[in-house]
PDB file of C-alpha atoms in Angstrom:
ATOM      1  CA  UNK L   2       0.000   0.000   0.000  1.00  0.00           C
ATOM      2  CA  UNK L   3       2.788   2.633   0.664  1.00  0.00           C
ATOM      3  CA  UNK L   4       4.454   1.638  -2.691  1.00  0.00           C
ATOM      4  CA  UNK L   5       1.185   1.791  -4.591  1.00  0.00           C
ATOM      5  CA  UNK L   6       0.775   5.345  -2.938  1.00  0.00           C
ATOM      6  CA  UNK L   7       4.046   7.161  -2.314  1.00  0.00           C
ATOM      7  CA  UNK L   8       4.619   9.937  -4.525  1.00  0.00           C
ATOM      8  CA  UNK L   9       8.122   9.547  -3.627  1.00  0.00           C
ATOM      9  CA  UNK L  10      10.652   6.695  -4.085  1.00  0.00           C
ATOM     10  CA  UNK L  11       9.453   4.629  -0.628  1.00  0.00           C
ATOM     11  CA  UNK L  12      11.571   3.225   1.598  1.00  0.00           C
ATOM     12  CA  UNK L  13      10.922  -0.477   1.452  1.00  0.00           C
ATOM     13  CA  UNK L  14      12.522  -2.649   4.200  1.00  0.00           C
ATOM     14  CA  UNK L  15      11.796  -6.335   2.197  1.00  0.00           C
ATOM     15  CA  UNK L  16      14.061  -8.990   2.552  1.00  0.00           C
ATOM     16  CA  UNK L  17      14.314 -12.577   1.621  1.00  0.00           C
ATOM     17  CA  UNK L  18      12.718 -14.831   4.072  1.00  0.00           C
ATOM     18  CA  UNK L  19      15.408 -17.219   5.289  1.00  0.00           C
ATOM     19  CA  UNK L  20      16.325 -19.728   7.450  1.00  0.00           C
ATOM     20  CA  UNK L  21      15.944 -17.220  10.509  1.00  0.00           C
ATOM     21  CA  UNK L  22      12.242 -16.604  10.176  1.00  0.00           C
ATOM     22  CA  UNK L  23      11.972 -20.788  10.976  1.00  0.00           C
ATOM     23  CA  UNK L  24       9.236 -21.251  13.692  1.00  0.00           C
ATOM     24  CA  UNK L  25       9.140 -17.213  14.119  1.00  0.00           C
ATOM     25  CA  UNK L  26       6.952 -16.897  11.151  1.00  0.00           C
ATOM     26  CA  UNK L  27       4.609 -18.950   9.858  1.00  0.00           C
ATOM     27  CA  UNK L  28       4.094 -19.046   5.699  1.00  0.00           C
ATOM     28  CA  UNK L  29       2.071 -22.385   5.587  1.00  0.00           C
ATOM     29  CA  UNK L  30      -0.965 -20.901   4.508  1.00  0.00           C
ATOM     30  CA  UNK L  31       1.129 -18.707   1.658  1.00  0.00           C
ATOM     31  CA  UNK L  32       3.787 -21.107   0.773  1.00  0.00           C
ATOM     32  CA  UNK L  33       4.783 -19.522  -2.061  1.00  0.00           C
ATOM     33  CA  UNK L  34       5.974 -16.434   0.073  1.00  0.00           C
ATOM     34  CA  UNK L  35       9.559 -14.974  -0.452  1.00  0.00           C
ATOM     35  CA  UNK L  36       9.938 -11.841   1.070  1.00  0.00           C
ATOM     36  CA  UNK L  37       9.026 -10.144   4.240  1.00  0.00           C
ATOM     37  CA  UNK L  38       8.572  -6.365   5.543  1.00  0.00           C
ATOM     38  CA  UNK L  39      11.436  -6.782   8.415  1.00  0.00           C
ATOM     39  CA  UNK L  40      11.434  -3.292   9.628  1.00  0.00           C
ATOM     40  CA  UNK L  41       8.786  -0.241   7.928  1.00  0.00           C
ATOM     41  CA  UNK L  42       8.089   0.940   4.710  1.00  0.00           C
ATOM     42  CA  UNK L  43       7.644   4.849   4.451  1.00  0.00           C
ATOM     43  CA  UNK L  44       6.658   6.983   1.508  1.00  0.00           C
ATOM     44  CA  UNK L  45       4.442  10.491   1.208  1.00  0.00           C
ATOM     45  CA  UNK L  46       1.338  11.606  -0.581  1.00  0.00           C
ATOM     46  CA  UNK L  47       0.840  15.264  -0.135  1.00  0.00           C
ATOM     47  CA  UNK L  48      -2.698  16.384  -0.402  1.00  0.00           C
ATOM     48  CA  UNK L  49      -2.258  20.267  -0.866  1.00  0.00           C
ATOM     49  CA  UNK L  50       0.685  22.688  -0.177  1.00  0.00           C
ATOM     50  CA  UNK L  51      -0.814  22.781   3.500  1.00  0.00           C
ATOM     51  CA  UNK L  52      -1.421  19.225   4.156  1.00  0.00           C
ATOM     52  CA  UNK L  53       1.003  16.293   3.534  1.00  0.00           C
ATOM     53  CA  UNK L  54       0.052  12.659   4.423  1.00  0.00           C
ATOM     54  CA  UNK L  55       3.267  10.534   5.625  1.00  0.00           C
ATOM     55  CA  UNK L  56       2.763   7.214   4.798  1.00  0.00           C
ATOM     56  CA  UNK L  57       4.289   4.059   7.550  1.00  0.00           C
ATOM     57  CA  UNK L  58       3.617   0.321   7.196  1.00  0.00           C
ATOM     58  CA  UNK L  59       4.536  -2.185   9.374  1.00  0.00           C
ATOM     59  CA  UNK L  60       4.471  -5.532   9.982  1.00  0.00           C
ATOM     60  CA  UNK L  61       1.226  -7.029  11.310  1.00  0.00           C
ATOM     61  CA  UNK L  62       3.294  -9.421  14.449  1.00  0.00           C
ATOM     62  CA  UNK L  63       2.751  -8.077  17.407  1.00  0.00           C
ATOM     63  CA  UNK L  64       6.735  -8.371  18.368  1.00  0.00           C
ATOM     64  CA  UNK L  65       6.762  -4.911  16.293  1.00  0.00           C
ATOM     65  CA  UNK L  66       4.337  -3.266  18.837  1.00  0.00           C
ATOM     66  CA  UNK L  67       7.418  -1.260  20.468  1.00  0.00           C
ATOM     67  CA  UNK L  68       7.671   0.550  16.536  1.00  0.00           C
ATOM     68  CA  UNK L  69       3.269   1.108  16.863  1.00  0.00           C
ATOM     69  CA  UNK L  70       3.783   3.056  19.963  1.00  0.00           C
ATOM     70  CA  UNK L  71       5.455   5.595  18.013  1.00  0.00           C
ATOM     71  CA  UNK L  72       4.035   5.985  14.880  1.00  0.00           C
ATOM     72  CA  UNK L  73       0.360   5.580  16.739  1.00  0.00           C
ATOM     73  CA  UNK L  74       1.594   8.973  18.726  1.00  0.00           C
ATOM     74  CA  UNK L  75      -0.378  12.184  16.537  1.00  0.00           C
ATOM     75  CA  UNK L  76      -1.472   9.657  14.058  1.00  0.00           C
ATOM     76  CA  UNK L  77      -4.406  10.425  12.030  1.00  0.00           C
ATOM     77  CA  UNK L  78      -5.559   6.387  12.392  1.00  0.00           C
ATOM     78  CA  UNK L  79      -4.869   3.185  11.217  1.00  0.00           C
ATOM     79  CA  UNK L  80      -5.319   0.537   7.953  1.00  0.00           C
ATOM     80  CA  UNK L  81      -5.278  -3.084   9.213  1.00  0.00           C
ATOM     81  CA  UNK L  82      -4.436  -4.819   5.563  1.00  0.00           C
ATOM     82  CA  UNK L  83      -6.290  -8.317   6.055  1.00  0.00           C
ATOM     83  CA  UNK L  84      -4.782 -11.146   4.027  1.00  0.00           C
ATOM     84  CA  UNK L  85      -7.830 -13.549   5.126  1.00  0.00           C
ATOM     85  CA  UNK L  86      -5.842 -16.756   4.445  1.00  0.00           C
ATOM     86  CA  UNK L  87      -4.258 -15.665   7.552  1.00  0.00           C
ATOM     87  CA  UNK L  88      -6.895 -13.582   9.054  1.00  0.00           C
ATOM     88  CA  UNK L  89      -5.720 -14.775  12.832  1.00  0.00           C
ATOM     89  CA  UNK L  90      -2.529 -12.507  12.649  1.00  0.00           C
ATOM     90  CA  UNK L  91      -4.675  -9.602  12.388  1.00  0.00           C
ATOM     91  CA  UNK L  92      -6.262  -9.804  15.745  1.00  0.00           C
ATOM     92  CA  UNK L  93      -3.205  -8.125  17.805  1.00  0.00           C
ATOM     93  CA  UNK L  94      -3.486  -4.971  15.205  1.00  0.00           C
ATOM     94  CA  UNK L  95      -7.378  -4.941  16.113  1.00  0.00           C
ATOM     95  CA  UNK L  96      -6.529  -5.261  19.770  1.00  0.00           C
ATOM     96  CA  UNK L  97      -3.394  -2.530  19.660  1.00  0.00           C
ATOM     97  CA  UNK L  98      -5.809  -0.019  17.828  1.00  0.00           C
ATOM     98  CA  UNK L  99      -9.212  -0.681  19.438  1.00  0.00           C
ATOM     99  CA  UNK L 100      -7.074  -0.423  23.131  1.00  0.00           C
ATOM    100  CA  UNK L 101      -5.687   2.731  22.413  1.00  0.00           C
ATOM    101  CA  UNK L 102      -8.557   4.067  21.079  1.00  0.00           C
ATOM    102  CA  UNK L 103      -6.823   5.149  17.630  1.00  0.00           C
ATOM    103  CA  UNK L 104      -9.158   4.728  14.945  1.00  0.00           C
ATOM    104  CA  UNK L 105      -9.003   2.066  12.262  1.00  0.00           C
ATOM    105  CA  UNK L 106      -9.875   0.763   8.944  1.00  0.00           C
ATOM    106  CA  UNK L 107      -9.890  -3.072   8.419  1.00  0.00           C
ATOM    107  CA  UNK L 108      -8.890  -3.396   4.821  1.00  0.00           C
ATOM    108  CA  UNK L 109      -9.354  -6.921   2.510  1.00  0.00           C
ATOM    109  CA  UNK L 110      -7.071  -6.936   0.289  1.00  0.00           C
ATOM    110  CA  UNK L 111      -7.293  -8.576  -3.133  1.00  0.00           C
ATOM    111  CA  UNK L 112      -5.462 -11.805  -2.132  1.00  0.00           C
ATOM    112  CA  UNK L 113      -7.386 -15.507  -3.830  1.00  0.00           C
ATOM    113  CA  UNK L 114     -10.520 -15.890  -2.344  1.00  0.00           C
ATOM    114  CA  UNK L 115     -10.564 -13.302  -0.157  1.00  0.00           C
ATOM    115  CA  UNK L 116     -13.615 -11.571  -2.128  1.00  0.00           C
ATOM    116  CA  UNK L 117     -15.379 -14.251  -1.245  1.00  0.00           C
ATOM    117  CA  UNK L 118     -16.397 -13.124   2.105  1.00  0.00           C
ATOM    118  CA  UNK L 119     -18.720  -9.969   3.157  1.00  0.00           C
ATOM    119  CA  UNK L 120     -17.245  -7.028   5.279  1.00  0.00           C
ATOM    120  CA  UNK L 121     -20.067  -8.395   7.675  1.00  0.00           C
ATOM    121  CA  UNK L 122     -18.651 -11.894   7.585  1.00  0.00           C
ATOM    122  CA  UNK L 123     -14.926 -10.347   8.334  1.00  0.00           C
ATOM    123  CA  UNK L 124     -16.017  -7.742  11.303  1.00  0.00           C
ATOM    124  CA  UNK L 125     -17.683 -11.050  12.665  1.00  0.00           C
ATOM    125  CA  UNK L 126     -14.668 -13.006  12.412  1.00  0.00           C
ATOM    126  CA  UNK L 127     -12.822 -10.248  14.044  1.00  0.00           C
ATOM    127  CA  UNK L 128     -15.185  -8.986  16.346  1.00  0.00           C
ATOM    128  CA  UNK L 129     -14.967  -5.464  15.628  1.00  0.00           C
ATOM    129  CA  UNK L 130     -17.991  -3.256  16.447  1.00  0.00           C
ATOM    130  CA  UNK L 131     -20.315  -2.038  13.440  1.00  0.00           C
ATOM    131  CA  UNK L 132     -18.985   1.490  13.457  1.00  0.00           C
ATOM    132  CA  UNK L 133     -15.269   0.079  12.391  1.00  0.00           C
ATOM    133  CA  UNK L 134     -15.554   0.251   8.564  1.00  0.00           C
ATOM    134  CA  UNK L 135     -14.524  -2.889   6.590  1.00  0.00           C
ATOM    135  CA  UNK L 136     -13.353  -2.637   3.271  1.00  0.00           C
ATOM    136  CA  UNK L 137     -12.520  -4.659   0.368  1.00  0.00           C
ATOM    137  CA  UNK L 138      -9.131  -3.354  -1.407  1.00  0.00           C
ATOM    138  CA  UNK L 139      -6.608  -4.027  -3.956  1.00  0.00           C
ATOM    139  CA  UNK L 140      -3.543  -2.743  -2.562  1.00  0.00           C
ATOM    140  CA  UNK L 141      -1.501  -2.714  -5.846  1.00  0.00           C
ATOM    141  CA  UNK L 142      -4.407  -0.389  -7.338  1.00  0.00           C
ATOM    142  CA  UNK L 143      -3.891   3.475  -6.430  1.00  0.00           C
ATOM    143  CA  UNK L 144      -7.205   4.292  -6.682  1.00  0.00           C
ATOM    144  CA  UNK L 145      -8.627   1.331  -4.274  1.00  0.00           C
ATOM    145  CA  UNK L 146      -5.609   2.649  -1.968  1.00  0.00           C
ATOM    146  CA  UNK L 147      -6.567   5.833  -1.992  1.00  0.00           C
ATOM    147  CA  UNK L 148     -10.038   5.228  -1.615  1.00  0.00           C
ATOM    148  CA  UNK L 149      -9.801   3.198   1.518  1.00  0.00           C
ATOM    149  CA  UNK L 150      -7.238   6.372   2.990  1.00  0.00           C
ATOM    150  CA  UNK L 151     -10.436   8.325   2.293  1.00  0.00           C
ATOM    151  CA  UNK L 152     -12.744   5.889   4.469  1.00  0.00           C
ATOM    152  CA  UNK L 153     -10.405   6.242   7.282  1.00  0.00           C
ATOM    153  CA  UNK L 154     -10.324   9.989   7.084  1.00  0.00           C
ATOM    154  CA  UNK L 155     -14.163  10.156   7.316  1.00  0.00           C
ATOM    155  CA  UNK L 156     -14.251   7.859  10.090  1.00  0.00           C
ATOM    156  CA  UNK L 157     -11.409   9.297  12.237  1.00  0.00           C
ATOM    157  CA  UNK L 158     -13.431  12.649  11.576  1.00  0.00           C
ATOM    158  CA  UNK L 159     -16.494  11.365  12.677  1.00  0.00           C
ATOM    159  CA  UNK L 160     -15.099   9.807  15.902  1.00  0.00           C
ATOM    160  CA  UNK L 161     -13.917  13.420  16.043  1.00  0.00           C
ATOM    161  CA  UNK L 162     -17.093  15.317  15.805  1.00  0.00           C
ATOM    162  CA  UNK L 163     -18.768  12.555  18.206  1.00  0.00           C
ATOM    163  CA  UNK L 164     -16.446  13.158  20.573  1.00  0.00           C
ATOM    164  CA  UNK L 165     -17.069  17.202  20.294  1.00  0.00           C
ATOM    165  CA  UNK L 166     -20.497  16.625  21.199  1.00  0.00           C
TER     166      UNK L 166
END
């Protein structure tokens, strides 16, 4: 999603998965995986000359929870990209972000068969409450990228305004 977005070159922190990554992470259910995001990506989208969008993206394992508590500090919100072949690693991003209160997007992204199930089915799996939108995405496509960045705007406003109130 940051590469699809960045309007500048992104920093990309994929590496080969190797030997290392034995019984630390587990591929089984995307064998044909080759690479992993060992670090964050980063990249920028600027909106107008007064407001610029930096883009982070992290890995998903909750190990990486010490780099969240940063980037979560004066963040606008969240995307948790689902890969629903492995839909149980997302649960410690939808704990992190629903704890802190920071809000979130829950994002299904075009993997195989992952169209194949409803939002409604996916907030159920996760357990996420009905104001959390749930999205299906592409995140190779700009304009499905940008257009899920737009659903978490309008949410994280509306938290916002409810808040005001």
């Amino acid at each position: 999603m940051v590469r699809t977005l960045s309007e500048i070159p992104p920093l990309l922190t994929e590496e080969a998965m190797t030997t290392a990554s034995l019984g630390i992470d587990d591929n089984d259910s995307v064998p044909d995986k080759t690479t992993t995001t060992v670090a964050m990506d980063f990249g920028r989208i600027t909106v107008d000359e007064s407001l610029i969008l930096y883009l982070f993206g992290t890995p998903g394992q909750d190990r990486f929870w010490f780099m969240w508590d940063e980037l979560a500090r004066g963040a606008v919100g969240a995307v948790v990209l689902v890969d629903l072949r492995r839909i149980d690693e997302c649960f410690a991003a939808v704990d992190y972000f629903e704890n802190r209160r920071l809000p979130f997007v829950v994002a299904i992204n075009g993997f195989p068969h992952s169209s194949a199930f409803s939002p409604d089915a996916v907030r159920e799996a996760l357990a996420i409450s009905r104001d959390t939108p749930v999205v299906h995405m592409d995140a190779r496509r700009a304009d499905s990228c940008t257009e899920t960045l737009i659903v978490l705007v309008q949410h994280a406003l509306s938290r916002t305004s409810v808040q005001a109130s």
